[in-house]
Amino acid sequence: LAQAECQISSATSLGGGPKDRAMPPYRPPHMRNAPPMPKLVLVNRNETILTQPSQTDTVASLMTNLAEEFHVPEELISLQRDGAPLTNMSEKLADFGSVNIQVTVQQATHEQMEKYIRSKGSEHFLGAELKLTTQEGDELKGELYCVQDGDSSCILRQHLPDGCANYFWLKWNMIKSISIESMPDKKRTEFWPAVNLQALERR
């Protein structure tokens, strides 16, 4: 009898029984009653989107978060759902359900990036890793060390393997293109706030 029960149990587990049904994906307890959220798909860059929509996000807040992630002005971010642009900035993402949102991040011009950096303030970008191309075609990579609003110039610091550094003093009109590779870590102990050079000269 025990052998027969064992055979029946084995047959149930091996063929067509409840144990053969696919288990639903695990969801943490706090997410089990939450509605499904849209999935973000980047269509024009070979990169991974780190921003994830939350239950409280709107179209406007999502665009702000994406602009911060890709370090570009918000007007260069466009969103589409099923080929239709998302233009209602107050619309909540939680109302979309399980759909794909196509994200397009346009390439910023030099003028747009200069305006973007100036609008945020120099302190926001000090320490950021930049990639610049000059009007003469030279490519420079380094840390934004200083921004001088008085003469529309900036200083790029390029760290060298031997511990030394090169400094490039550039006028904004000498720069053909600019992109922000990474933002600074504001928690670094060696990070210093911006200094008003004109005030120092007066002193």
Short mmCIF file of C-alpha atoms in Angstrom, two decimals:
data_model
loop_
_atom_site.label_atom_id
_atom_site.label_comp_id
_atom_site.label_asym_id
_atom_site.label_seq_id
_atom_site.Cartn_x
_atom_site.Cartn_y
_atom_site.Cartn_z
CA LEU A 1 0.00 0.00 0.00
CA ALA A 2 2.82 2.39 0.86
CA GLN A 3 4.49 1.61 -2.47
CA ALA A 4 1.22 2.31 -4.35
CA GLU A 5 0.77 5.67 -2.56
CA CYS A 6 4.34 6.58 -3.49
CA GLN A 7 3.70 5.73 -7.15
CA ILE A 8 0.49 7.80 -7.19
CA SER A 9 2.26 10.75 -5.60
CA SER A 10 5.06 10.51 -8.15
CA ALA A 11 2.61 10.32 -11.03
CA THR A 12 0.76 13.40 -9.76
CA SER A 13 3.96 15.44 -9.49
CA LEU A 14 5.32 14.30 -12.86
CA GLY A 15 2.29 14.54 -15.08
CA GLY A 16 -0.31 17.27 -15.44
CA GLY A 17 -0.84 17.92 -11.73
CA PRO A 18 -1.01 21.29 -9.93
CA LYS A 19 2.75 21.24 -9.38
CA ASP A 20 3.32 21.46 -13.15
CA ARG A 21 1.64 24.86 -13.45
CA ALA A 22 3.95 27.82 -13.91
CA MET A 23 4.35 29.85 -10.75
CA PRO A 24 3.68 33.59 -11.04
CA PRO A 25 6.74 35.84 -10.57
CA TYR A 26 7.47 36.75 -6.98
CA ARG A 27 6.35 40.19 -5.87
CA PRO A 28 7.24 41.61 -2.44
CA PRO A 29 4.28 42.05 -0.07
CA HIS A 30 4.23 45.85 -0.46
CA MET A 31 3.92 45.47 -4.25
CA ARG A 32 1.25 42.75 -4.45
CA ASN A 33 -1.65 45.19 -4.42
CA ALA A 34 0.11 47.87 -6.44
CA PRO A 35 -1.03 48.40 -10.04
CA PRO A 36 1.45 47.49 -12.81
CA MET A 37 3.71 50.32 -13.94
CA PRO A 38 4.91 51.23 -17.44
CA LYS A 39 8.26 50.03 -18.74
CA LEU A 40 10.68 52.60 -20.15
CA VAL A 41 12.36 51.76 -23.46
CA LEU A 42 15.21 53.90 -24.80
CA VAL A 43 14.86 53.96 -28.59
CA ASN A 44 17.78 56.02 -29.90
CA ARG A 45 20.70 55.17 -27.61
CA ASN A 46 22.46 51.96 -26.73
CA GLU A 47 22.17 52.58 -23.00
CA THR A 48 20.15 51.30 -20.07
CA ILE A 49 17.63 53.57 -18.37
CA LEU A 50 18.18 53.58 -14.61
CA THR A 51 15.12 55.70 -13.82
CA GLN A 52 12.12 53.62 -12.78
CA PRO A 53 8.57 55.03 -12.66
CA SER A 54 6.97 55.23 -9.23
CA GLN A 55 3.32 55.24 -8.18
CA THR A 56 3.38 59.01 -7.65
CA ASP A 57 5.18 59.94 -10.87
CA THR A 58 3.57 62.07 -13.53
CA VAL A 59 4.74 62.63 -17.09
CA ALA A 60 6.36 65.88 -15.96
CA SER A 61 8.27 64.33 -13.03
CA LEU A 62 9.41 61.45 -15.23
CA MET A 63 10.84 63.87 -17.79
CA THR A 64 12.64 65.74 -15.00
CA ASN A 65 14.16 62.52 -13.67
CA LEU A 66 15.25 61.41 -17.14
CA ALA A 67 16.83 64.81 -17.84
CA GLU A 68 18.82 64.49 -14.60
CA GLU A 69 19.92 60.96 -15.51
CA PHE A 70 21.11 61.84 -19.01
CA HIS A 71 22.34 65.36 -18.05
CA VAL A 72 20.43 67.19 -20.78
CA PRO A 73 17.74 69.90 -20.81
CA GLU A 74 14.20 68.59 -20.40
CA GLU A 75 13.17 69.85 -23.83
CA LEU A 76 15.45 67.19 -25.36
CA ILE A 77 13.45 64.38 -23.71
CA SER A 78 10.40 63.08 -25.57
CA LEU A 79 8.01 60.31 -24.49
CA GLN A 80 5.63 58.23 -26.59
CA ARG A 81 3.08 55.53 -25.86
CA ASP A 82 2.02 53.36 -28.80
CA GLY A 83 3.50 55.95 -31.16
CA ALA A 84 1.52 58.85 -29.66
CA PRO A 85 3.44 61.65 -27.86
CA LEU A 86 2.74 62.13 -24.16
CA THR A 87 1.86 65.81 -23.85
CA ASN A 88 -0.33 65.89 -20.74
CA MET A 89 2.32 66.70 -18.13
CA SER A 90 -0.05 66.10 -15.18
CA GLU A 91 -1.06 62.60 -16.27
CA LYS A 92 -0.11 59.92 -13.72
CA LEU A 93 2.00 57.00 -14.88
CA ALA A 94 0.12 54.61 -12.59
CA ASP A 95 -2.96 55.12 -14.79
CA PHE A 96 -1.14 53.78 -17.87
CA GLY A 97 -0.92 50.20 -16.65
CA SER A 98 1.54 47.68 -18.08
CA VAL A 99 2.62 49.41 -21.30
CA ASN A 100 5.90 50.43 -22.91
CA ILE A 101 6.86 54.10 -22.95
CA GLN A 102 9.36 54.95 -25.68
CA VAL A 103 11.99 57.44 -24.51
CA THR A 104 13.98 59.54 -26.97
CA VAL A 105 16.95 61.62 -25.79
CA GLN A 106 18.11 64.06 -28.45
CA GLN A 107 21.72 65.16 -28.74
CA ALA A 108 22.26 68.60 -27.23
CA THR A 109 23.99 71.35 -29.15
CA HIS A 110 26.79 73.37 -27.60
CA GLU A 111 24.46 76.33 -27.14
CA GLN A 112 21.86 74.17 -25.38
CA MET A 113 24.42 72.62 -23.02
CA GLU A 114 25.99 75.97 -22.21
CA LYS A 115 22.55 77.39 -21.41
CA TYR A 116 21.72 74.27 -19.39
CA ILE A 117 24.89 74.49 -17.29
CA ARG A 118 24.42 78.21 -16.70
CA SER A 119 20.76 77.75 -15.72
CA LYS A 120 21.70 75.16 -13.09
CA GLY A 121 24.50 77.29 -11.69
CA SER A 122 28.19 76.55 -11.66
CA GLU A 123 28.11 74.93 -8.21
CA HIS A 124 25.74 72.25 -9.53
CA PHE A 125 28.29 71.02 -12.08
CA LEU A 126 31.62 71.66 -10.39
CA GLY A 127 33.45 68.35 -10.36
CA ALA A 128 31.41 66.88 -13.22
CA GLU A 129 33.31 64.84 -15.80
CA LEU A 130 32.96 66.54 -19.19
CA LYS A 131 33.88 65.66 -22.75
CA LEU A 132 34.53 68.71 -24.92
CA THR A 133 35.31 69.20 -28.56
CA THR A 134 36.88 72.53 -29.48
CA GLN A 135 36.25 74.50 -32.66
CA GLU A 136 39.62 73.25 -33.91
CA GLY A 137 38.58 69.61 -33.47
CA ASP A 138 40.54 68.82 -30.30
CA GLU A 139 38.78 66.50 -27.83
CA LEU A 140 39.30 67.10 -24.13
CA LYS A 141 38.08 65.11 -21.17
CA GLY A 142 38.28 66.18 -17.58
CA GLU A 143 36.66 67.60 -14.49
CA LEU A 144 34.89 70.95 -14.53
CA TYR A 145 37.13 72.81 -12.12
CA CYS A 146 35.85 76.37 -12.39
CA VAL A 147 33.22 78.44 -14.22
CA GLN A 148 33.79 82.17 -14.64
CA ASP A 149 30.66 84.05 -15.60
CA GLY A 150 32.47 87.36 -15.93
CA ASP A 151 34.43 86.45 -19.06
CA SER A 152 32.33 83.44 -20.19
CA SER A 153 35.05 80.88 -19.62
CA CYS A 154 35.62 77.66 -17.75
CA ILE A 155 38.58 75.65 -16.49
CA LEU A 156 38.85 71.91 -17.11
CA ARG A 157 41.10 69.80 -14.91
CA GLN A 158 42.55 66.64 -16.42
CA HIS A 159 44.03 64.22 -13.89
CA LEU A 160 47.22 62.42 -14.92
CA PRO A 161 48.39 58.92 -13.86
CA ASP A 162 51.39 60.35 -11.97
CA GLY A 163 49.10 62.35 -9.66
CA CYS A 164 49.63 65.66 -11.46
CA ALA A 165 46.98 67.45 -13.50
CA ASN A 166 46.59 69.53 -16.62
CA TYR A 167 44.41 72.64 -16.56
CA PHE A 168 42.68 73.98 -19.68
CA TRP A 169 41.25 77.49 -19.60
CA LEU A 170 38.59 77.68 -22.32
CA LYS A 171 36.24 80.34 -23.58
CA TRP A 172 32.71 79.08 -24.16
CA ASN A 173 32.84 80.23 -27.79
CA MET A 174 35.91 78.00 -28.32
CA ILE A 175 33.82 74.89 -27.53
CA LYS A 176 32.03 73.18 -30.41
CA SER A 177 30.27 70.42 -28.44
CA ILE A 178 30.00 69.42 -24.82
CA SER A 179 28.58 66.40 -23.03
CA ILE A 180 28.40 65.51 -19.34
CA GLU A 181 29.84 62.05 -18.72
CA SER A 182 29.08 61.87 -15.00
CA MET A 183 27.98 64.15 -12.20
CA PRO A 184 30.16 64.95 -9.17
CA ASP A 185 29.88 63.21 -5.84
CA LYS A 186 28.80 66.03 -3.54
CA LYS A 187 29.86 63.96 -0.50
CA ARG A 188 33.55 64.00 -1.43
CA THR A 189 35.71 65.51 1.26
CA GLU A 190 37.92 67.28 -1.31
CA PHE A 191 34.94 69.01 -2.95
CA TRP A 192 35.06 72.79 -2.53
CA PRO A 193 32.27 75.28 -3.25
CA ALA A 194 32.51 77.89 -5.99
CA VAL A 195 34.64 80.97 -5.34
CA ASN A 196 33.70 84.44 -6.55
CA LEU A 197 36.95 85.59 -8.15
CA GLN A 198 35.74 89.18 -8.61
CA ALA A 199 35.06 89.45 -4.87
CA LEU A 200 38.55 88.12 -4.12
CA GLU A 201 40.10 90.67 -6.49
CA ARG A 202 38.27 93.51 -4.73
CA ARG A 203 39.63 92.32 -1.40
#
